[in-house]
Amino acid sequence: KVFKGLATRGKSSMGWFYGFKLHAIINHKGELVSVKVTAGNTDDRVPVKDMATPVFGKVFGDRGYISKALNAWLTKHSDTRLITKLRRNMKPQLL
């Protein structure tokens, strides 16, 4: 009732949920660099451009962040490389 109109239904690896997603970038010291909360049905890759722009070097994410287009954009605009594990059905390749 409290978040009616803000929280949405989303799907994760554990199944369906109702609520929000928390996206965070943490540096090598464990300090928060950037945090964003999105609706549950928001694609994981959407907030990355805003969050990772001031960051440089390597950004590590889970399989939900896999995207050749996103990796190319980050490399071009912020000199950042996105590193993720591959999905089971993907062949190893350089992005």
CSV table of C-alpha atoms in Angstrom, one decimal:
chain,number,residue,atom,x,y,z
A,1,LYS,CA,0.0,0.0,0.0
A,2,VAL,CA,2.8,2.4,0.8
A,3,PHE,CA,4.5,2.2,-2.6
A,4,LYS,CA,1.4,1.8,-4.7
A,5,GLY,CA,2.1,3.3,-8.1
A,6,LEU,CA,5.9,3.2,-7.6
A,7,ALA,CA,6.7,-0.5,-7.0
A,8,THR,CA,6.1,-2.9,-9.8
A,9,ARG,CA,6.1,-6.6,-10.5
A,10,GLY,CA,9.5,-7.9,-11.8
A,11,LYS,CA,11.3,-11.2,-12.3
A,12,SER,CA,14.6,-12.3,-11.0
A,13,SER,CA,16.6,-15.5,-11.0
A,14,MET,CA,14.6,-16.5,-7.9
A,15,GLY,CA,11.2,-15.9,-9.5
A,16,TRP,CA,8.6,-13.1,-9.5
A,17,PHE,CA,8.6,-10.3,-6.9
A,18,TYR,CA,6.8,-7.0,-6.2
A,19,GLY,CA,9.0,-4.1,-5.4
A,20,PHE,CA,12.2,-2.4,-6.5
A,21,LYS,CA,15.7,-3.2,-7.7
A,22,LEU,CA,18.8,-1.7,-6.1
A,23,HIS,CA,21.8,-1.0,-8.4
A,24,ALA,CA,25.1,0.0,-6.8
A,25,ILE,CA,28.6,0.7,-7.8
A,26,ILE,CA,31.2,0.0,-5.2
A,27,ASN,CA,34.9,0.8,-5.5
A,28,HIS,CA,37.9,-1.4,-4.5
A,29,LYS,CA,37.7,-0.1,-0.9
A,30,GLY,CA,34.1,-1.1,-0.5
A,31,GLU,CA,32.8,2.5,-0.6
A,32,LEU,CA,29.6,3.3,-2.5
A,33,VAL,CA,30.3,5.3,-5.6
A,34,SER,CA,26.8,5.3,-7.1
A,35,VAL,CA,23.4,4.0,-6.1
A,36,LYS,CA,20.1,3.9,-7.9
A,37,VAL,CA,16.7,2.4,-7.1
A,38,THR,CA,14.5,1.4,-10.0
A,39,ALA,CA,11.0,-0.2,-10.3
A,40,GLY,CA,11.0,-4.0,-10.3
A,41,ASN,CA,10.2,-4.2,-14.0
A,42,THR,CA,13.0,-2.0,-15.2
A,43,ASP,CA,15.7,-3.6,-17.3
A,44,ASP,CA,19.0,-3.9,-15.4
A,45,ARG,CA,20.9,-2.2,-18.2
A,46,VAL,CA,18.9,1.0,-18.2
A,47,PRO,CA,20.5,2.8,-15.2
A,48,VAL,CA,24.1,1.8,-16.0
A,49,LYS,CA,24.8,4.7,-18.4
A,50,ASP,CA,23.9,7.3,-15.7
A,51,MET,CA,25.7,5.4,-12.9
A,52,ALA,CA,28.9,4.4,-14.6
A,53,THR,CA,29.7,7.7,-16.5
A,54,PRO,CA,31.9,9.2,-13.8
A,55,VAL,CA,33.6,5.8,-13.3
A,56,PHE,CA,36.7,4.6,-15.3
A,57,GLY,CA,38.5,1.3,-15.6
A,58,LYS,CA,36.5,-1.9,-15.1
A,59,VAL,CA,32.9,-2.4,-13.9
A,60,PHE,CA,31.8,-5.9,-12.9
A,61,GLY,CA,28.2,-7.0,-13.1
A,62,ASP,CA,26.1,-10.1,-13.2
A,63,ARG,CA,24.5,-11.6,-16.3
A,64,GLY,CA,21.6,-9.1,-16.3
A,65,TYR,CA,24.0,-6.5,-17.5
A,66,ILE,CA,25.3,-8.3,-20.6
A,67,SER,CA,25.0,-6.1,-23.7
A,68,LYS,CA,27.4,-5.4,-26.6
A,69,ALA,CA,25.8,-2.0,-27.2
A,70,LEU,CA,26.1,-1.0,-23.5
A,71,ASN,CA,29.8,-2.1,-23.4
A,72,ALA,CA,30.6,-0.1,-26.5
A,73,TRP,CA,28.8,3.0,-25.2
A,74,LEU,CA,30.7,2.8,-21.9
A,75,THR,CA,34.0,2.3,-23.6
A,76,LYS,CA,33.3,5.3,-25.9
A,77,HIS,CA,31.9,7.8,-23.3
A,78,SER,CA,33.6,7.0,-20.1
A,79,ASP,CA,36.6,4.7,-20.8
A,80,THR,CA,34.9,2.0,-18.8
A,81,ARG,CA,34.9,-1.8,-19.5
A,82,LEU,CA,31.9,-3.8,-18.4
A,83,ILE,CA,32.9,-7.3,-17.3
A,84,THR,CA,30.2,-10.0,-16.8
A,85,LYS,CA,30.0,-13.8,-16.7
A,86,LEU,CA,28.6,-15.4,-19.8
A,87,ARG,CA,25.2,-17.0,-19.9
A,88,ARG,CA,25.1,-20.8,-20.3
A,89,ASN,CA,24.2,-20.6,-24.0
A,90,MET,CA,26.9,-18.1,-24.9
A,91,LYS,CA,30.2,-18.9,-26.5
A,92,PRO,CA,33.3,-17.2,-25.1
A,93,GLN,CA,34.2,-14.2,-27.2
A,94,LEU,CA,35.8,-10.8,-26.8
A,95,LEU,CA,33.3,-8.0,-26.6
